[in-house]
Tab-separated table of C-alpha atoms and ligand atoms in Angstrom:
chain	number	residue	atom	x	y	z
A	359	MET	CA	50.614	-19.378	91.094
A	360	SER	CA	53.820	-19.939	89.071
A	361	VAL	CA	53.224	-22.888	86.760
A	362	ALA	CA	56.050	-25.458	86.466
A	363	VAL	CA	56.487	-26.673	82.881
A	364	ALA	CA	58.904	-29.410	81.790
A	365	VAL	CA	60.204	-29.663	78.226
A	366	ILE	CA	60.564	-33.159	76.766
A	367	GLY	CA	62.800	-33.034	73.686
A	368	ALA	CA	65.235	-30.113	73.542
A	369	GLY	CA	65.804	-29.964	69.790
A	370	VAL	CA	64.958	-27.036	67.486
A	371	ILE	CA	61.418	-26.358	68.708
A	372	GLY	CA	62.023	-27.620	72.264
A	373	ARG	CA	64.749	-24.989	72.707
A	374	ALA	CA	62.338	-22.295	71.459
A	375	HIS	CA	59.860	-23.351	74.173
A	376	ILE	CA	62.695	-23.349	76.732
A	377	ARG	CA	63.623	-19.770	75.747
A	378	ILE	CA	59.998	-18.644	76.040
A	379	LEU	CA	59.609	-20.268	79.463
A	380	GLY	CA	62.840	-18.596	80.586
A	381	ALA	CA	61.520	-15.158	79.570
A	382	LEU	CA	58.127	-15.387	81.299
A	383	PRO	CA	57.366	-12.719	83.884
A	384	PRO	CA	58.163	-13.955	87.410
A	385	GLY	CA	55.236	-15.682	89.064
A	386	GLN	CA	53.565	-16.776	85.789
A	387	GLY	CA	55.480	-19.841	84.770
A	388	ARG	CA	58.941	-21.431	84.809
A	389	LEU	CA	60.991	-24.182	83.215
A	390	ALA	CA	60.848	-27.138	85.617
A	391	ALA	CA	63.056	-29.727	83.863
A	392	ILE	CA	64.507	-30.878	80.552
A	393	VAL	CA	64.262	-34.435	79.198
A	394	ASP	CA	66.427	-35.387	76.214
A	395	PRO	CA	69.087	-38.086	75.857
A	396	THR	CA	71.708	-35.874	74.154
A	397	ALA	CA	74.832	-34.371	75.731
A	398	GLU	CA	73.810	-30.951	74.318
A	399	ALA	CA	70.555	-31.102	76.284
A	400	ALA	CA	72.423	-32.090	79.465
A	401	ALA	CA	74.751	-29.104	78.979
A	402	LEU	CA	71.784	-26.768	78.363
A	403	ALA	CA	70.033	-27.965	81.531
A	404	ALA	CA	73.247	-27.449	83.517
A	405	ARG	CA	73.652	-23.941	82.076
A	406	LEU	CA	70.065	-23.055	82.967
A	407	GLY	CA	70.288	-24.729	86.394
A	408	VAL	CA	67.249	-26.967	85.855
A	409	PRO	CA	66.899	-30.700	86.594
A	410	TYR	CA	67.951	-32.907	83.674
A	411	PHE	CA	66.619	-36.365	82.763
A	412	THR	CA	67.059	-38.854	79.955
A	413	ALA	CA	63.630	-40.502	80.466
A	414	THR	CA	60.188	-38.869	80.582
A	415	GLU	CA	58.626	-41.118	83.252
A	416	ALA	CA	61.551	-40.603	85.647
A	417	MET	CA	61.246	-36.818	85.216
A	418	LEU	CA	57.466	-36.797	85.721
A	419	ASP	CA	57.752	-38.892	88.900
A	420	ALA	CA	60.650	-36.898	90.368
A	421	VAL	CA	59.682	-33.323	89.365
A	422	ARG	CA	55.871	-33.619	89.231
A	423	PRO	CA	55.477	-30.609	86.899
A	424	ASP	CA	52.098	-28.903	86.320
A	425	GLY	CA	52.505	-29.222	82.573
A	426	ALA	CA	54.864	-30.631	79.955
A	427	VAL	CA	55.776	-29.656	76.408
A	428	ILE	CA	56.323	-32.738	74.244
A	429	ALA	CA	58.749	-31.727	71.494
A	430	THR	CA	60.229	-35.092	70.580
A	431	PRO	CA	60.207	-36.581	67.053
A	432	ASN	CA	56.683	-37.342	65.784
A	433	ALA	CA	56.802	-41.077	66.513
A	434	LEU	CA	57.404	-40.403	70.250
A	435	HIS	CA	54.551	-37.907	70.822
A	436	VAL	CA	51.964	-40.464	71.907
A	437	ALA	CA	54.230	-42.246	74.419
A	438	GLY	CA	55.125	-38.886	75.971
A	439	ALA	CA	51.485	-37.789	76.101
A	440	ARG	CA	50.385	-41.089	77.686
A	441	ALA	CA	53.022	-40.757	80.414
A	442	CYS	CA	51.694	-37.246	81.159
A	443	ILE	CA	48.006	-38.237	81.062
A	444	ALA	CA	48.619	-41.180	83.410
A	445	ARG	CA	49.998	-38.700	85.974
A	446	GLY	CA	47.387	-35.957	85.404
A	447	VAL	CA	49.977	-33.626	83.823
A	448	ALA	CA	48.601	-31.241	81.153
A	449	ALA	CA	50.501	-31.573	77.874
A	450	LEU	CA	51.353	-29.258	75.004
A	451	ILE	CA	52.049	-31.854	72.366
A	452	GLU	CA	53.901	-30.651	69.293
A	453	LYS	CA	52.249	-31.129	65.952
A	454	PRO	CA	51.349	-33.533	64.519
A	455	ILE	CA	49.606	-35.056	67.548
A	456	ALA	CA	50.908	-38.456	66.339
A	457	ASP	CA	52.175	-40.047	63.141
A	458	ASP	CA	49.409	-42.664	63.249
A	459	LEU	CA	45.673	-41.930	63.278
A	460	ASP	CA	44.578	-44.786	65.573
A	461	ALA	CA	47.157	-43.783	68.175
A	462	ALA	CA	46.089	-40.137	67.845
A	463	VAL	CA	42.424	-41.009	68.408
A	464	ALA	CA	43.346	-43.245	71.356
A	465	VAL	CA	45.475	-40.596	73.067
A	466	ALA	CA	42.880	-37.829	72.533
A	467	ASP	CA	40.217	-40.152	74.009
A	468	GLU	CA	42.470	-41.080	76.947
A	469	ALA	CA	43.049	-37.414	77.755
A	470	GLU	CA	39.299	-36.636	77.572
A	471	ARG	CA	38.406	-39.619	79.782
A	472	ALA	CA	41.078	-38.684	82.322
A	473	GLY	CA	40.083	-34.997	82.246
A	474	VAL	CA	43.688	-34.024	81.450
A	475	PRO	CA	43.978	-31.072	79.020
A	476	LEU	CA	45.880	-31.679	75.788
A	477	LEU	CA	46.872	-28.678	73.687
A	478	VAL	CA	48.230	-29.508	70.219
A	479	GLY	CA	51.040	-27.225	69.007
A	480	HIS	CA	49.392	-25.811	65.871
A	481	PHE	CA	50.679	-22.450	66.982
A	482	ARG	CA	49.582	-20.513	63.881
A	483	ARG	CA	46.088	-20.344	65.391
A	484	HIS	CA	47.582	-18.072	68.080
A	485	ASN	CA	48.741	-15.540	65.463
A	486	PRO	CA	46.519	-12.396	65.659
A	487	VAL	CA	46.465	-12.309	61.830
A	488	MET	CA	44.925	-15.783	61.721
A	489	GLN	CA	42.373	-14.825	64.370
A	490	ALA	CA	41.482	-11.561	62.577
A	491	ALA	CA	41.019	-13.405	59.260
A	492	ARG	CA	38.776	-15.980	60.926
A	493	ARG	CA	36.631	-13.193	62.408
A	494	LEU	CA	36.417	-11.511	58.995
A	495	ILE	CA	35.220	-14.740	57.386
A	496	GLN	CA	32.744	-15.473	60.179
A	497	GLU	CA	31.366	-11.922	59.947
A	498	GLY	CA	30.717	-12.584	56.241
A	499	ARG	CA	33.050	-9.831	54.950
A	500	LEU	CA	34.214	-12.134	52.112
A	501	GLY	CA	30.677	-13.344	51.368
A	502	ARG	CA	30.572	-17.124	50.825
A	503	LEU	CA	34.063	-18.677	50.496
A	504	VAL	CA	34.529	-20.165	47.037
A	505	THR	CA	38.230	-20.848	46.402
A	506	ILE	CA	41.382	-20.780	48.491
A	507	SER	CA	44.958	-21.046	47.260
A	508	SER	CA	47.760	-21.758	49.672
A	509	ASP	CA	51.490	-21.842	48.913
A	510	SER	CA	54.038	-23.611	51.089
A	511	MET	CA	57.246	-23.527	49.076
A	512	VAL	CA	60.624	-23.135	50.728
A	513	LEU	CA	64.227	-24.359	50.598
A	514	LYS	CA	65.314	-26.260	53.711
A	515	PRO	CA	69.112	-26.171	54.172
A	516	ASP	CA	70.972	-29.483	53.669
A	517	SER	CA	71.985	-29.503	57.359
A	518	TYR	CA	68.281	-29.841	58.290
A	519	PHE	CA	68.470	-33.420	57.025
A	520	ASP	CA	71.382	-34.430	59.293
A	521	ALA	CA	68.736	-35.907	61.654
A	522	ALA	CA	67.984	-39.270	59.999
A	523	TRP	CA	64.265	-39.254	60.952
A	524	ARG	CA	63.711	-36.246	58.665
A	525	ARG	CA	64.751	-38.314	55.628
A	526	GLU	CA	62.412	-41.177	56.443
A	527	ILE	CA	58.682	-41.782	55.936
A	528	GLY	CA	56.728	-39.655	58.424
A	529	GLY	CA	59.489	-37.042	58.765
A	530	GLY	CA	58.793	-35.093	55.558
A	531	PRO	CA	57.060	-31.809	54.698
A	532	VAL	CA	53.540	-33.299	54.587
A	533	LEU	CA	53.576	-34.184	58.294
A	534	ILE	CA	56.020	-31.458	59.388
A	535	ASN	CA	54.864	-28.424	57.346
A	536	LEU	CA	51.654	-29.075	55.401
A	537	VAL	CA	49.971	-30.146	58.628
A	538	HIS	CA	50.256	-26.465	59.747
A	539	ASP	CA	48.562	-25.219	56.553
A	540	ILE	CA	45.834	-27.823	56.799
A	541	ASP	CA	45.188	-26.887	60.430
A	542	ALA	CA	45.169	-23.172	59.534
A	543	LEU	CA	42.738	-23.779	56.653
A	544	ARG	CA	40.482	-25.861	58.960
A	545	PHE	CA	40.589	-22.959	61.448
A	546	LEU	CA	39.676	-20.458	58.708
A	547	CYS	CA	37.379	-22.426	56.426
A	548	GLY	CA	35.900	-25.292	58.471
A	549	GLU	CA	36.020	-29.064	58.116
A	550	ILE	CA	37.623	-30.752	55.122
A	551	GLU	CA	35.356	-33.206	53.353
A	552	ALA	CA	37.582	-34.572	50.577
A	553	VAL	CA	41.275	-34.599	49.670
A	554	GLN	CA	43.024	-35.409	46.406
A	555	ALA	CA	46.805	-35.236	46.180
A	556	MET	CA	50.027	-36.142	44.430
A	557	THR	CA	53.427	-36.205	46.152
A	558	GLY	CA	56.927	-36.265	44.690
A	559	SER	CA	60.445	-37.009	45.913
A	560	THR	CA	62.433	-36.254	42.785
A	561	ALA	CA	64.139	-33.104	44.132
A	562	ARG	CA	65.936	-34.688	47.122
A	563	ARG	CA	65.450	-38.390	46.319
A	564	PHE	CA	64.930	-39.339	49.970
A	565	ALA	CA	62.489	-42.047	51.052
A	566	VAL	CA	60.146	-39.277	52.203
A	567	GLU	CA	58.335	-36.842	49.893
A	568	ASP	CA	59.805	-33.376	49.258
A	569	SER	CA	56.839	-31.883	47.339
A	570	ALA	CA	53.085	-32.193	46.947
A	571	ALA	CA	50.127	-30.765	45.034
A	572	VAL	CA	46.889	-31.009	47.009
A	573	LEU	CA	43.191	-30.321	46.340
A	574	LEU	CA	40.714	-29.917	49.207
A	575	ARG	CA	36.934	-29.666	49.279
A	576	PHE	CA	35.502	-28.174	52.454
A	577	ARG	CA	32.131	-29.145	53.866
A	578	SER	CA	30.944	-25.636	52.926
A	579	GLY	CA	31.647	-26.482	49.280
A	580	ALA	CA	34.707	-24.185	49.071
A	581	LEU	CA	37.649	-25.612	47.109
A	582	ALA	CA	41.358	-25.174	47.933
A	583	THR	CA	44.640	-25.884	46.210
A	584	ILE	CA	47.864	-26.225	48.175
A	585	THR	CA	51.324	-26.375	46.609
A	586	LEU	CA	54.068	-27.704	48.896
A	587	SER	CA	57.820	-28.163	48.540
A	588	ASP	CA	60.820	-28.006	50.860
A	589	ALA	CA	63.304	-28.140	47.999
A	590	VAL	CA	62.791	-24.869	46.061
A	591	PRO	CA	64.058	-21.299	46.564
A	592	SER	CA	60.817	-19.319	47.037
A	593	PRO	CA	59.356	-16.739	49.443
A	594	TRP	CA	55.792	-18.108	49.150
A	595	CYS	CA	55.098	-19.874	52.407
A	596	TRP	CA	53.523	-18.782	55.689
A	597	ASP	CA	56.760	-19.037	57.691
A	598	GLN	CA	58.647	-16.740	55.286
A	599	THR	CA	55.895	-14.153	54.884
A	600	SER	CA	54.293	-13.880	58.326
A	601	GLY	CA	57.473	-12.942	60.228
A	602	GLU	CA	56.287	-15.203	63.046
A	603	ASN	CA	59.247	-17.591	62.992
A	604	PRO	CA	62.741	-16.195	63.695
A	605	HIS	CA	64.332	-19.222	61.961
A	606	PHE	CA	63.076	-17.839	58.640
A	607	ILE	CA	64.080	-14.690	56.777
A	608	SER	CA	60.870	-12.724	56.235
A	609	HIS	CA	59.821	-11.597	52.744
A	610	GLN	CA	57.026	-9.307	51.607
A	611	ALA	CA	54.788	-11.757	49.834
A	612	ASN	CA	51.593	-13.636	50.574
A	613	ALA	CA	51.030	-17.329	51.196
A	614	TYR	CA	47.213	-17.629	51.245
A	615	ARG	CA	44.475	-16.182	49.027
A	616	LEU	CA	40.920	-16.663	50.233
A	617	CYS	CA	38.306	-15.730	47.647
A	618	GLY	CA	34.644	-15.244	48.491
A	619	THR	CA	31.551	-14.084	46.610
A	620	ASP	CA	31.952	-10.505	47.985
A	621	ALA	CA	35.712	-10.021	48.497
A	622	SER	CA	39.101	-11.746	48.545
A	623	LEU	CA	41.801	-11.714	51.191
A	624	GLU	CA	45.569	-12.085	50.835
A	625	MET	CA	47.351	-13.352	53.929
A	626	PRO	CA	49.391	-12.715	55.980
A	627	GLU	CA	49.408	-9.145	54.603
A	628	MET	CA	45.613	-8.948	55.253
A	629	ALA	CA	44.947	-7.215	51.940
A	630	LEU	CA	41.240	-7.150	51.190
A	631	TRP	CA	40.235	-6.868	47.521
A	632	ARG	CA	36.657	-5.795	46.706
A	633	TYR	CA	34.568	-3.622	44.421
A	634	ALA	CA	33.607	-0.272	45.933
A	635	GLY	CA	30.581	0.242	43.673
A	636	GLN	CA	29.562	-1.759	40.629
A	637	CYS	CA	31.060	-5.243	40.382
A	638	GLY	CA	32.672	-7.031	37.466
A	639	TRP	CA	35.989	-7.323	35.656
A	640	ASP	CA	35.324	-4.061	33.827
A	641	GLN	CA	35.292	-2.228	37.192
A	642	PRO	CA	38.289	-1.225	39.377
A	643	LEU	CA	39.017	-3.340	42.449
A	644	VAL	CA	39.890	-1.565	45.703
A	645	ARG	CA	42.769	-2.990	47.770
A	646	GLU	CA	42.648	-2.210	51.490
A	647	VAL	CA	45.308	-3.466	53.917
A	648	LEU	CA	43.818	-4.167	57.342
A	649	ALA	CA	46.106	-3.353	60.285
A	650	VAL	CA	46.639	-6.209	62.756
A	651	PRO	CA	49.167	-5.522	65.545
A	652	PRO	CA	51.678	-8.414	65.560
A	653	ARG	CA	52.245	-10.754	68.488
A	654	ASP	CA	54.534	-13.820	68.589
A	655	PRO	CA	52.192	-16.814	68.250
A	656	LEU	CA	54.623	-19.211	69.960
A	657	VAL	CA	54.693	-16.905	73.006
A	658	GLU	CA	50.891	-16.492	72.820
A	659	GLN	CA	50.586	-20.281	72.701
A	660	MET	CA	52.684	-20.648	75.883
A	661	HIS	CA	50.583	-18.060	77.736
A	662	HIS	CA	47.472	-19.922	76.601
A	663	PHE	CA	49.039	-23.234	77.770
A	664	LEU	CA	49.632	-21.731	81.230
A	665	ARG	CA	45.920	-20.771	81.365
A	666	VAL	CA	44.989	-24.269	80.152
A	667	ILE	CA	47.139	-25.798	82.900
A	668	ARG	CA	45.382	-23.606	85.468
A	669	ARG	CA	42.053	-24.782	83.946
A	670	ASP	CA	41.185	-21.128	83.165
A	671	GLU	CA	40.714	-21.894	79.438
A	672	ALA	CA	39.933	-24.906	77.262
A	673	PRO	CA	42.657	-25.756	74.717
A	674	LEU	CA	42.323	-23.656	71.536
A	675	VAL	CA	43.614	-26.692	69.618
A	676	SER	CA	42.186	-29.753	71.376
A	677	GLY	CA	43.244	-33.381	70.979
A	678	ARG	CA	40.143	-33.799	68.802
A	679	ASP	CA	41.311	-30.908	66.587
A	680	GLY	CA	44.762	-32.462	66.380
A	681	VAL	CA	43.134	-35.725	65.277
A	682	ALA	CA	40.969	-34.059	62.565
A	683	THR	CA	43.962	-32.115	61.224
A	684	LEU	CA	46.082	-35.286	61.232
A	685	ALA	CA	43.302	-37.234	59.465
A	686	ALA	CA	43.205	-34.632	56.670
A	687	THR	CA	47.016	-34.582	56.470
A	688	LEU	CA	47.282	-38.373	56.303
A	689	ALA	CA	44.543	-38.289	53.659
A	690	VAL	CA	47.039	-36.369	51.490
A	691	LYS	CA	49.464	-39.267	51.760
A	692	ARG	CA	46.772	-41.888	51.179
A	693	SER	CA	45.369	-40.075	48.158
A	694	ALA	CA	48.878	-39.736	46.712
A	695	GLU	CA	49.422	-43.487	47.171
A	696	THR	CA	46.075	-44.636	45.754
A	697	GLY	CA	45.303	-41.920	43.222
A	698	GLU	CA	41.793	-41.737	44.728
A	699	ALA	CA	39.983	-38.917	46.540
A	700	VAL	CA	40.017	-39.569	50.306
A	701	HIS	CA	37.350	-38.461	52.793
A	702	PRO	CA	39.293	-37.881	56.028
A	703	GLY	CA	36.184	-37.833	58.257
A	704	ARG	CA	35.358	-41.415	57.253
A	705	ALA	CA	38.602	-42.677	58.784
A	706	LEU	CA	37.547	-41.434	62.222
A	707	PRO	CA	35.397	-43.125	64.849
A	708	SER	CA	31.985	-41.422	65.186
A	709	ARG	CA	32.948	-39.553	68.407
A	710	THR	CA	35.852	-37.889	66.626
A	711	HIS	CA	34.166	-37.701	63.219
A	712	PRO	CA	33.573	-33.987	62.497
A	713	PRO	CA	29.765	-33.679	62.154
A	714	GLY	CA	28.636	-33.950	58.547
A	715	ALA	CA	32.104	-34.724	57.134
B	909	LIG	N1	55.267	-26.013	66.093
B	909	LIG	C1	56.204	-25.901	65.175
B	909	LIG	O1	56.252	-24.966	64.399
B	909	LIG	C2	57.256	-26.931	65.083
B	909	LIG	C3	58.476	-26.584	64.510
B	909	LIG	C4	59.444	-27.561	64.437
B	909	LIG	C5	59.144	-28.838	64.878
B	909	LIG	N2	57.940	-29.127	65.411
B	909	LIG	C6	57.625	-30.491	65.874
B	909	LIG	O2	58.381	-30.702	67.057
B	909	LIG	C7	58.913	-32.021	67.061
B	909	LIG	C8	60.437	-31.937	67.158
B	909	LIG	O3	60.932	-31.294	66.008
B	909	LIG	P1	62.380	-30.616	66.010
B	909	LIG	O4	62.502	-29.944	64.714
B	909	LIG	O5	62.587	-29.834	67.250
B	909	LIG	O6	63.277	-31.937	66.016
B	909	LIG	P2	64.758	-32.131	66.598
B	909	LIG	O7	65.280	-33.389	65.991
B	909	LIG	O8	65.536	-30.876	66.452
B	909	LIG	O9	64.486	-32.353	68.152
B	909	LIG	C9	63.962	-33.536	68.701
B	909	LIG	C10	64.634	-33.721	70.050
B	909	LIG	O10	64.009	-34.807	70.733
B	909	LIG	C11	65.047	-35.512	71.409
B	909	LIG	N3	64.612	-36.867	71.748
B	909	LIG	C12	64.674	-37.983	70.991
B	909	LIG	N4	64.191	-39.031	71.683
B	909	LIG	C13	63.806	-38.564	72.892
B	909	LIG	C14	63.207	-39.160	74.028
B	909	LIG	N5	62.920	-40.473	74.064
B	909	LIG	N6	62.938	-38.388	75.108
B	909	LIG	C15	63.231	-37.064	75.094
B	909	LIG	N7	63.803	-36.434	74.025
B	909	LIG	C16	64.077	-37.181	72.944
B	909	LIG	C17	66.205	-35.474	70.443
B	909	LIG	O11	67.451	-35.759	71.100
B	909	LIG	C18	66.120	-34.058	69.930
B	909	LIG	O12	66.899	-33.159	70.715
B	909	LIG	C19	58.408	-32.693	65.783
B	909	LIG	O13	57.232	-33.392	66.108
B	909	LIG	C20	58.053	-31.543	64.884
B	909	LIG	O14	56.981	-31.854	64.002
B	909	LIG	C21	56.999	-28.192	65.528
C-alpha cells in the first residue's frame, strides 16, 4: 500500500520532508498535499503537482491523508496534532512536541486515548551511530556511565533570524537545538533526574537566549555538562560533526564524550578509549574507531513513519518521549530563570512521570 503523507508547514525542515517523500520508491509512500500560507509554498505545490491548502483542517477533510508531517513553528504544533488526532491521522510532529508542557502532555494523552500514533521528530535517534552507541552502553562496554560532556556550539547565519519567531522567547537554541541533545542523551543515558543551567543573550541581544551552560544528573547517577551557543564559530556540535544534515558543512571533530568506569566513547566518530591491560594514568590508552555504516536519519525517520502509519511499528519517539524531553528542556529555562536545580519529572503528571525520576 502506498502511504499518502501531507506536509503541514513547508519551511526549512518541511521542504526536507517533501524532498524525502518525493524520492521514496514507488508504492511505499507519496506526498499527498502541502499546507502553508506562503506564496512560495503555493508555487512549490504547483511545481510538484500536489494539492495546496492554506489551512490544516481543510486539507485533512479534503485529502484525507494516511499521515501528516507537522513542520510549523513550535507554537502551532499542538493545534496541528489535535486536528490530525481528531481525524485519526497519524502525525510526525516536529520537535519540540510543543512549546508548553501542559499542552504537550494533553496532546500526547489525546493521541494515546484515540489510538492515533504520534511520532516526535527527534530524528537523531534514527542515526545508526546513535543506535550503535546505545547498544554499546546497554551491553556494558563502557562499564557504568560516570560523566558525559556534550558540545553544541555553532554560528547561525544572520539570515536565519529573518523569521521573527526565531528572535522571540521559545524560538531560540534551547528549544530548537538543545532539545535534540537532551533527547539524544536521554536515548543514550536514560532519564534525567535534575537540571541546573544558566542562559545568556549577550552575543545577539535578542529577547531569546543565544547560549547556555547546562548540568544534568541522570537517574543512574551519571553527570553531564552541555555547552550551547548559536553565536560562535566552532565545529563542535552534532550537526557539524555527524554529516547527517546537508545544511551544515561537516568537520572532523566530536560533539559528545561518554565516559564510563571501563571505557570512554567519542561521538559521532565512535572512538572507543580503553586500557588494553593494566589500567591507570601511567598506562597507555588504546583508541579504537568502531565502523558504523552511515544512513541518513531523516530518511530513516520517514521510512519508520510509514511503518508507524501502517501500524507495523510503534513510534521510536513516542508522544510520551517528546513530553519527557520537553520537560527536561524546559527545566533548563526554568533553572536559568530561578537559579535553582529543577527536577523535570516532578513537573509531569504521574502517567507521564518517568518511573523513579
Ligand atoms: N528535526 C529537525 O532537525 C528540525 C530542523 C529544523 C526545524 N525543526 C522544527 O520544525 C519546525 C519548523 O522549523 P523551520 O526551521 O522549518 O521553520 P520555518 O520558519 O522555515 O518554516 C515554518 C513554516 O511553517 C509555515 N506556517 C506558519 N503558519 C502555518 C500554518 N498555520 N499552517 C501551515 N504552515 C504554517 C510558515 O509559512 C513556514 O513556511 C520547528 O518546530 C522546528 O523546531 C526541526
